[in-house]
Amino acid sequence: MTEQKQTVSTGDILAYALTASMRSFTIMLPHMYGSMFMTTYLGINMATMGTIYLFVKFADFIICLTSGAVIESANFKSGKYVPIMKLFSWTAALGAIGQMTNLNFLPYGVKFVVLAVSYICMHGSMNYLTTANYGIMAVMAGGNYTNRIAIAQRNSQISAAMGILRSFGTVPLVTFVGKLLQDPASGYTVVTFAFAIIYMICTFWLAGSLKGKEAPRDPNAPKRIVRLKDMLQALTGNDQLIVYLTWQTISQLGAQIMSIIGIYYWTLVMGGYTTWYSIGMGLTTCSGFIFSLFVPKIGVKLGKLKSLFIAQYAGWAAHLLRFFLGLKSYYFMTAIGIASSAVMYLQMGFGANYVLDLGEYGYYKTGNDYRAVVSAFSSVPMKLSSVIAGAVGPYFLSVIGFDKFNAANMAGTLDRTSAEFIKFQKTYMAAYCFTPLVGSMLGMIIFKKGYKITDDKAVFYAQENAKRAAEAAAAKAQA
């Protein structure tokens, strides 16, 4: 890979990484525990939760499709991406708090509406924040690929370090606050609110560090409106984006189903949520932090594509090991998570650069700058698969008898040795492990056959596009 001198400052990288980490802290509680919060504290059954998810995830998908066009069309005085980040950080934080608030004082239908609006606020805002995040990295790094790798690697390291606190501390903190307030549900609310406050502080710190670095649009220039035909052109004119989206949509479907039903492995299938879950998550993130210090450097030597392939193969092995060992002991699940995270950091060290490469390729190929649209499109597979998984996951659990077993577990009357419950466990584990495995394998076949952006080509596209932008700015200044 072509070497360039790093020019981005450590302070700016720190602001970028901490903002991303605190955003993860804020949305993590509703993302990981939202379904459990609804079933445990709000009295919502699995079928109803599946209906909620079907509605709100479809709305989120529509927002995802249009967010890139909105960002490209916006004409803020202070720049293109920073105003988006500042605005939608508020709505994301409020949406997170809304999902983790005890709403039992409201009628059932109103409760449904509040949860739906809160979900759309948080996840819809994340469509804009993710796209802005890619853009801000490009603003910080410019056409310097060494800068981009440095930002991505430091971001993954700080994310892993903060993940230690999140994994070890979140559930104990929520439990402590809940006991202090004599209301377990309020523990989730207060902790989410506290995370949101810190996130907002970091957001405005990052915005301050970027002041003057993101050029505002010329107020005298014609306003650019990105319409449906432009979005279609950004898609159809970028064959590598199509390959990427196809691969991700297929593989993400299984991953999303696994994500939605995953928490119930700890709360019902095997237990250990209050005794081992936080310890296991903490051990995984501690080891992840150690891995983040040196594994991404190995990834740079291997290159983006080879690192990605190795990480995918390791993921397949992890799914198989979970199936064969997961019901023997939840300690095996922790060990598998630690081992697989070591290999995953080969890929994670490149971070947003996989997506940025797609935008640079399309800009270089067509001459039309739809990089923000491409960045937004990169979230479409996750959102589309989430729409399907959001309904399929809860409905699947409902069909295999989750509500009955969960009620017995909460009442302390669950017989874990019964043939009926053992059958439930095995059915759960088959879906939990083989759905993401099959999706990942099918998606990777498509990716390997169709993806052509090598590491050297990615550097070339970024440099050429930076030159093009500089020449355009110089010509405009002379006019």
mmCIF file of N, CA and C in Angstrom, residues 1 134 137-138 142-145 148-149 238 240-241 244 303-305 308 350-365 370-371 374-375 378 447 451-463 465:
data_model
loop_
_atom_site.group_PDB
_atom_site.id
_atom_site.type_symbol
_atom_site.label_atom_id
_atom_site.label_comp_id
_atom_site.label_asym_id
_atom_site.label_seq_id
_atom_site.Cartn_x
_atom_site.Cartn_y
_atom_site.Cartn_z
ATOM 1 N N MET A 1 0.851 -1.187 0.000
ATOM 2 C CA MET A 1 0.000 0.000 0.000
ATOM 3 C C MET A 1 0.888 1.238 0.000
ATOM 4 N N TYR A 134 -18.713 9.121 8.419
ATOM 5 C CA TYR A 134 -17.835 8.821 7.290
ATOM 6 C C TYR A 134 -17.294 10.115 6.678
ATOM 7 N N MET A 137 -14.616 11.806 8.828
ATOM 8 C CA MET A 137 -13.313 11.158 8.693
ATOM 9 C C MET A 137 -12.611 11.632 7.418
ATOM 10 N N ALA A 138 -13.373 11.730 6.329
ATOM 11 C CA ALA A 138 -12.793 12.196 5.066
ATOM 12 C C ALA A 138 -12.328 13.646 5.183
ATOM 13 N N GLY A 142 -8.600 14.150 4.535
ATOM 14 C CA GLY A 142 -8.382 14.602 3.166
ATOM 15 C C GLY A 142 -8.143 13.414 2.255
ATOM 16 N N GLY A 143 -7.254 13.571 1.289
ATOM 17 C CA GLY A 143 -6.927 12.462 0.394
ATOM 18 C C GLY A 143 -5.804 11.592 0.911
ATOM 19 N N ASN A 144 -5.362 11.853 2.146
ATOM 20 C CA ASN A 144 -4.227 11.140 2.742
ATOM 21 C C ASN A 144 -4.713 9.816 3.326
ATOM 22 N N TYR A 145 -4.319 8.715 2.693
ATOM 23 C CA TYR A 145 -4.812 7.413 3.115
ATOM 24 C C TYR A 145 -4.189 6.973 4.441
ATOM 25 N N ARG A 148 -6.383 8.267 7.091
ATOM 26 C CA ARG A 148 -7.621 7.505 7.208
ATOM 27 C C ARG A 148 -7.402 6.216 8.009
ATOM 28 N N ILE A 149 -6.304 5.536 7.736
ATOM 29 C CA ILE A 149 -6.005 4.308 8.469
ATOM 30 C C ILE A 149 -5.713 4.629 9.935
ATOM 31 N N ASN A 238 -22.237 2.632 -10.014
ATOM 32 C CA ASN A 238 -21.175 2.131 -9.141
ATOM 33 C C ASN A 238 -21.368 0.628 -8.948
ATOM 34 N N GLN A 240 -19.357 -1.597 -7.964
ATOM 35 C CA GLN A 240 -18.780 -2.147 -6.738
ATOM 36 C C GLN A 240 -19.701 -1.918 -5.540
ATOM 37 N N LEU A 241 -20.449 -0.827 -5.561
ATOM 38 C CA LEU A 241 -21.441 -0.585 -4.519
ATOM 39 C C LEU A 241 -22.536 -1.643 -4.566
ATOM 40 N N TYR A 244 -21.213 -4.792 -3.051
ATOM 41 C CA TYR A 244 -21.121 -4.620 -1.602
ATOM 42 C C TYR A 244 -22.499 -4.726 -0.941
ATOM 43 N N GLY A 303 -3.463 -6.343 4.208
ATOM 44 C CA GLY A 303 -4.325 -5.625 3.270
ATOM 45 C C GLY A 303 -5.793 -5.773 3.656
ATOM 46 N N LYS A 304 -6.601 -4.845 3.148
ATOM 47 C CA LYS A 304 -8.012 -4.824 3.543
ATOM 48 C C LYS A 304 -8.758 -6.073 3.127
ATOM 49 N N LEU A 305 -8.558 -6.548 1.901
ATOM 50 C CA LEU A 305 -9.347 -7.674 1.423
ATOM 51 C C LEU A 305 -8.946 -8.981 2.090
ATOM 52 N N LEU A 308 -10.216 -9.046 5.573
ATOM 53 C CA LEU A 308 -11.663 -9.269 5.601
ATOM 54 C C LEU A 308 -11.989 -10.744 5.416
ATOM 55 N N PHE A 350 -9.640 -1.271 9.824
ATOM 56 C CA PHE A 350 -9.840 -0.421 8.646
ATOM 57 C C PHE A 350 -11.110 0.409 8.761
ATOM 58 N N GLY A 351 -12.013 0.010 9.661
ATOM 59 C CA GLY A 351 -13.193 0.797 9.960
ATOM 60 C C GLY A 351 -13.977 1.237 8.747
ATOM 61 N N ALA A 352 -14.220 2.554 8.677
ATOM 62 C CA ALA A 352 -15.070 3.123 7.629
ATOM 63 C C ALA A 352 -14.417 3.121 6.257
ATOM 64 N N ASN A 353 -13.133 2.727 6.177
ATOM 65 C CA ASN A 353 -12.438 2.824 4.902
ATOM 66 C C ASN A 353 -13.032 1.920 3.821
ATOM 67 N N TYR A 354 -13.654 0.807 4.222
ATOM 68 C CA TYR A 354 -14.308 -0.037 3.230
ATOM 69 C C TYR A 354 -15.407 0.733 2.509
ATOM 70 N N VAL A 355 -16.161 1.525 3.273
ATOM 71 C CA VAL A 355 -17.251 2.310 2.689
ATOM 72 C C VAL A 355 -16.711 3.511 1.929
ATOM 73 N N LEU A 356 -15.708 4.181 2.490
ATOM 74 C CA LEU A 356 -15.125 5.335 1.810
ATOM 75 C C LEU A 356 -14.558 4.948 0.446
ATOM 76 N N ASP A 357 -13.995 3.748 0.350
ATOM 77 C CA ASP A 357 -13.458 3.282 -0.929
ATOM 78 C C ASP A 357 -14.543 3.225 -2.006
ATOM 79 N N LEU A 358 -15.732 2.804 -1.622
ATOM 80 C CA LEU A 358 -16.836 2.724 -2.582
ATOM 81 C C LEU A 358 -17.203 4.101 -3.104
ATOM 82 N N GLY A 359 -17.247 5.087 -2.212
ATOM 83 C CA GLY A 359 -17.572 6.443 -2.628
ATOM 84 C C GLY A 359 -16.503 7.038 -3.517
ATOM 85 N N GLU A 360 -15.238 6.815 -3.170
ATOM 86 C CA GLU A 360 -14.132 7.342 -3.980
ATOM 87 C C GLU A 360 -14.129 6.698 -5.367
ATOM 88 N N TYR A 361 -14.403 5.405 -5.401
ATOM 89 C CA TYR A 361 -14.461 4.697 -6.688
ATOM 90 C C TYR A 361 -15.547 5.274 -7.585
ATOM 91 N N GLY A 362 -16.745 5.474 -7.027
ATOM 92 C CA GLY A 362 -17.841 6.013 -7.822
ATOM 93 C C GLY A 362 -17.562 7.416 -8.306
ATOM 94 N N TYR A 363 -16.957 8.246 -7.457
ATOM 95 C CA TYR A 363 -16.619 9.626 -7.838
ATOM 96 C C TYR A 363 -15.587 9.632 -8.958
ATOM 97 N N TYR A 364 -14.571 8.769 -8.810
ATOM 98 C CA TYR A 364 -13.525 8.707 -9.834
ATOM 99 C C TYR A 364 -14.083 8.201 -11.161
ATOM 100 N N LYS A 365 -14.935 7.207 -11.093
ATOM 101 C CA LYS A 365 -15.450 6.573 -12.307
ATOM 102 C C LYS A 365 -16.407 7.470 -13.082
ATOM 103 N N TYR A 370 -21.111 11.683 -5.376
ATOM 104 C CA TYR A 370 -22.229 11.173 -4.591
ATOM 105 C C TYR A 370 -21.713 10.396 -3.384
ATOM 106 N N ARG A 371 -20.579 10.844 -2.827
ATOM 107 C CA ARG A 371 -19.958 10.075 -1.762
ATOM 108 C C ARG A 371 -20.839 9.985 -0.505
ATOM 109 N N VAL A 374 -23.491 7.423 -1.265
ATOM 110 C CA VAL A 374 -22.921 6.076 -1.190
ATOM 111 C C VAL A 374 -22.748 5.648 0.263
ATOM 112 N N SER A 375 -22.264 6.569 1.112
ATOM 113 C CA SER A 375 -22.095 6.252 2.528
ATOM 114 C C SER A 375 -23.429 5.888 3.165
ATOM 115 N N SER A 378 -24.620 2.482 2.223
ATOM 116 C CA SER A 378 -23.911 1.382 2.874
ATOM 117 C C SER A 378 -24.660 0.864 4.098
ATOM 118 N N PHE A 447 -19.406 -11.678 -2.873
ATOM 119 C CA PHE A 447 -18.392 -10.641 -2.715
ATOM 120 C C PHE A 447 -17.074 -11.033 -3.386
ATOM 121 N N TYR A 451 -16.122 -8.246 -6.218
ATOM 122 C CA TYR A 451 -15.479 -7.045 -5.696
ATOM 123 C C TYR A 451 -14.081 -6.883 -6.286
ATOM 124 N N LYS A 452 -13.778 -5.693 -6.833
ATOM 125 C CA LYS A 452 -12.530 -5.487 -7.583
ATOM 126 C C LYS A 452 -11.664 -4.343 -7.055
ATOM 127 N N ILE A 453 -12.056 -3.673 -5.970
ATOM 128 C CA ILE A 453 -11.264 -2.536 -5.490
ATOM 129 C C ILE A 453 -10.121 -3.048 -4.620
ATOM 130 N N THR A 454 -8.935 -3.124 -5.195
ATOM 131 C CA THR A 454 -7.760 -3.554 -4.441
ATOM 132 C C THR A 454 -7.280 -2.406 -3.549
ATOM 133 N N ASP A 455 -6.363 -2.699 -2.644
ATOM 134 C CA ASP A 455 -5.857 -1.671 -1.741
ATOM 135 C C ASP A 455 -5.164 -0.546 -2.500
ATOM 136 N N ASP A 456 -4.340 -0.889 -3.476
ATOM 137 C CA ASP A 456 -3.627 0.135 -4.245
ATOM 138 C C ASP A 456 -4.593 0.990 -5.066
ATOM 139 N N LYS A 457 -5.625 0.375 -5.617
ATOM 140 C CA LYS A 457 -6.621 1.143 -6.363
ATOM 141 C C LYS A 457 -7.371 2.104 -5.445
ATOM 142 N N ALA A 458 -7.643 1.679 -4.224
ATOM 143 C CA ALA A 458 -8.352 2.539 -3.272
ATOM 144 C C ALA A 458 -7.542 3.798 -2.972
ATOM 145 N N VAL A 459 -6.225 3.634 -2.764
ATOM 146 C CA VAL A 459 -5.350 4.781 -2.529
ATOM 147 C C VAL A 459 -5.348 5.693 -3.747
ATOM 148 N N PHE A 460 -5.265 5.117 -4.925
ATOM 149 C CA PHE A 460 -5.239 5.881 -6.175
ATOM 150 C C PHE A 460 -6.510 6.713 -6.338
ATOM 151 N N TYR A 461 -7.673 6.109 -6.107
ATOM 152 C CA TYR A 461 -8.939 6.830 -6.261
ATOM 153 C C TYR A 461 -9.018 8.008 -5.298
ATOM 154 N N ALA A 462 -8.615 7.795 -4.042
ATOM 155 C CA ALA A 462 -8.679 8.862 -3.044
ATOM 156 C C ALA A 462 -7.757 10.019 -3.415
ATOM 157 N N GLN A 463 -6.542 9.711 -3.871
ATOM 158 C CA GLN A 463 -5.592 10.749 -4.247
ATOM 159 C C GLN A 463 -6.059 11.524 -5.471
ATOM 160 N N ASN A 465 -9.114 11.934 -6.567
ATOM 161 C CA ASN A 465 -10.289 12.746 -6.246
ATOM 162 C C ASN A 465 -9.901 13.983 -5.452
#
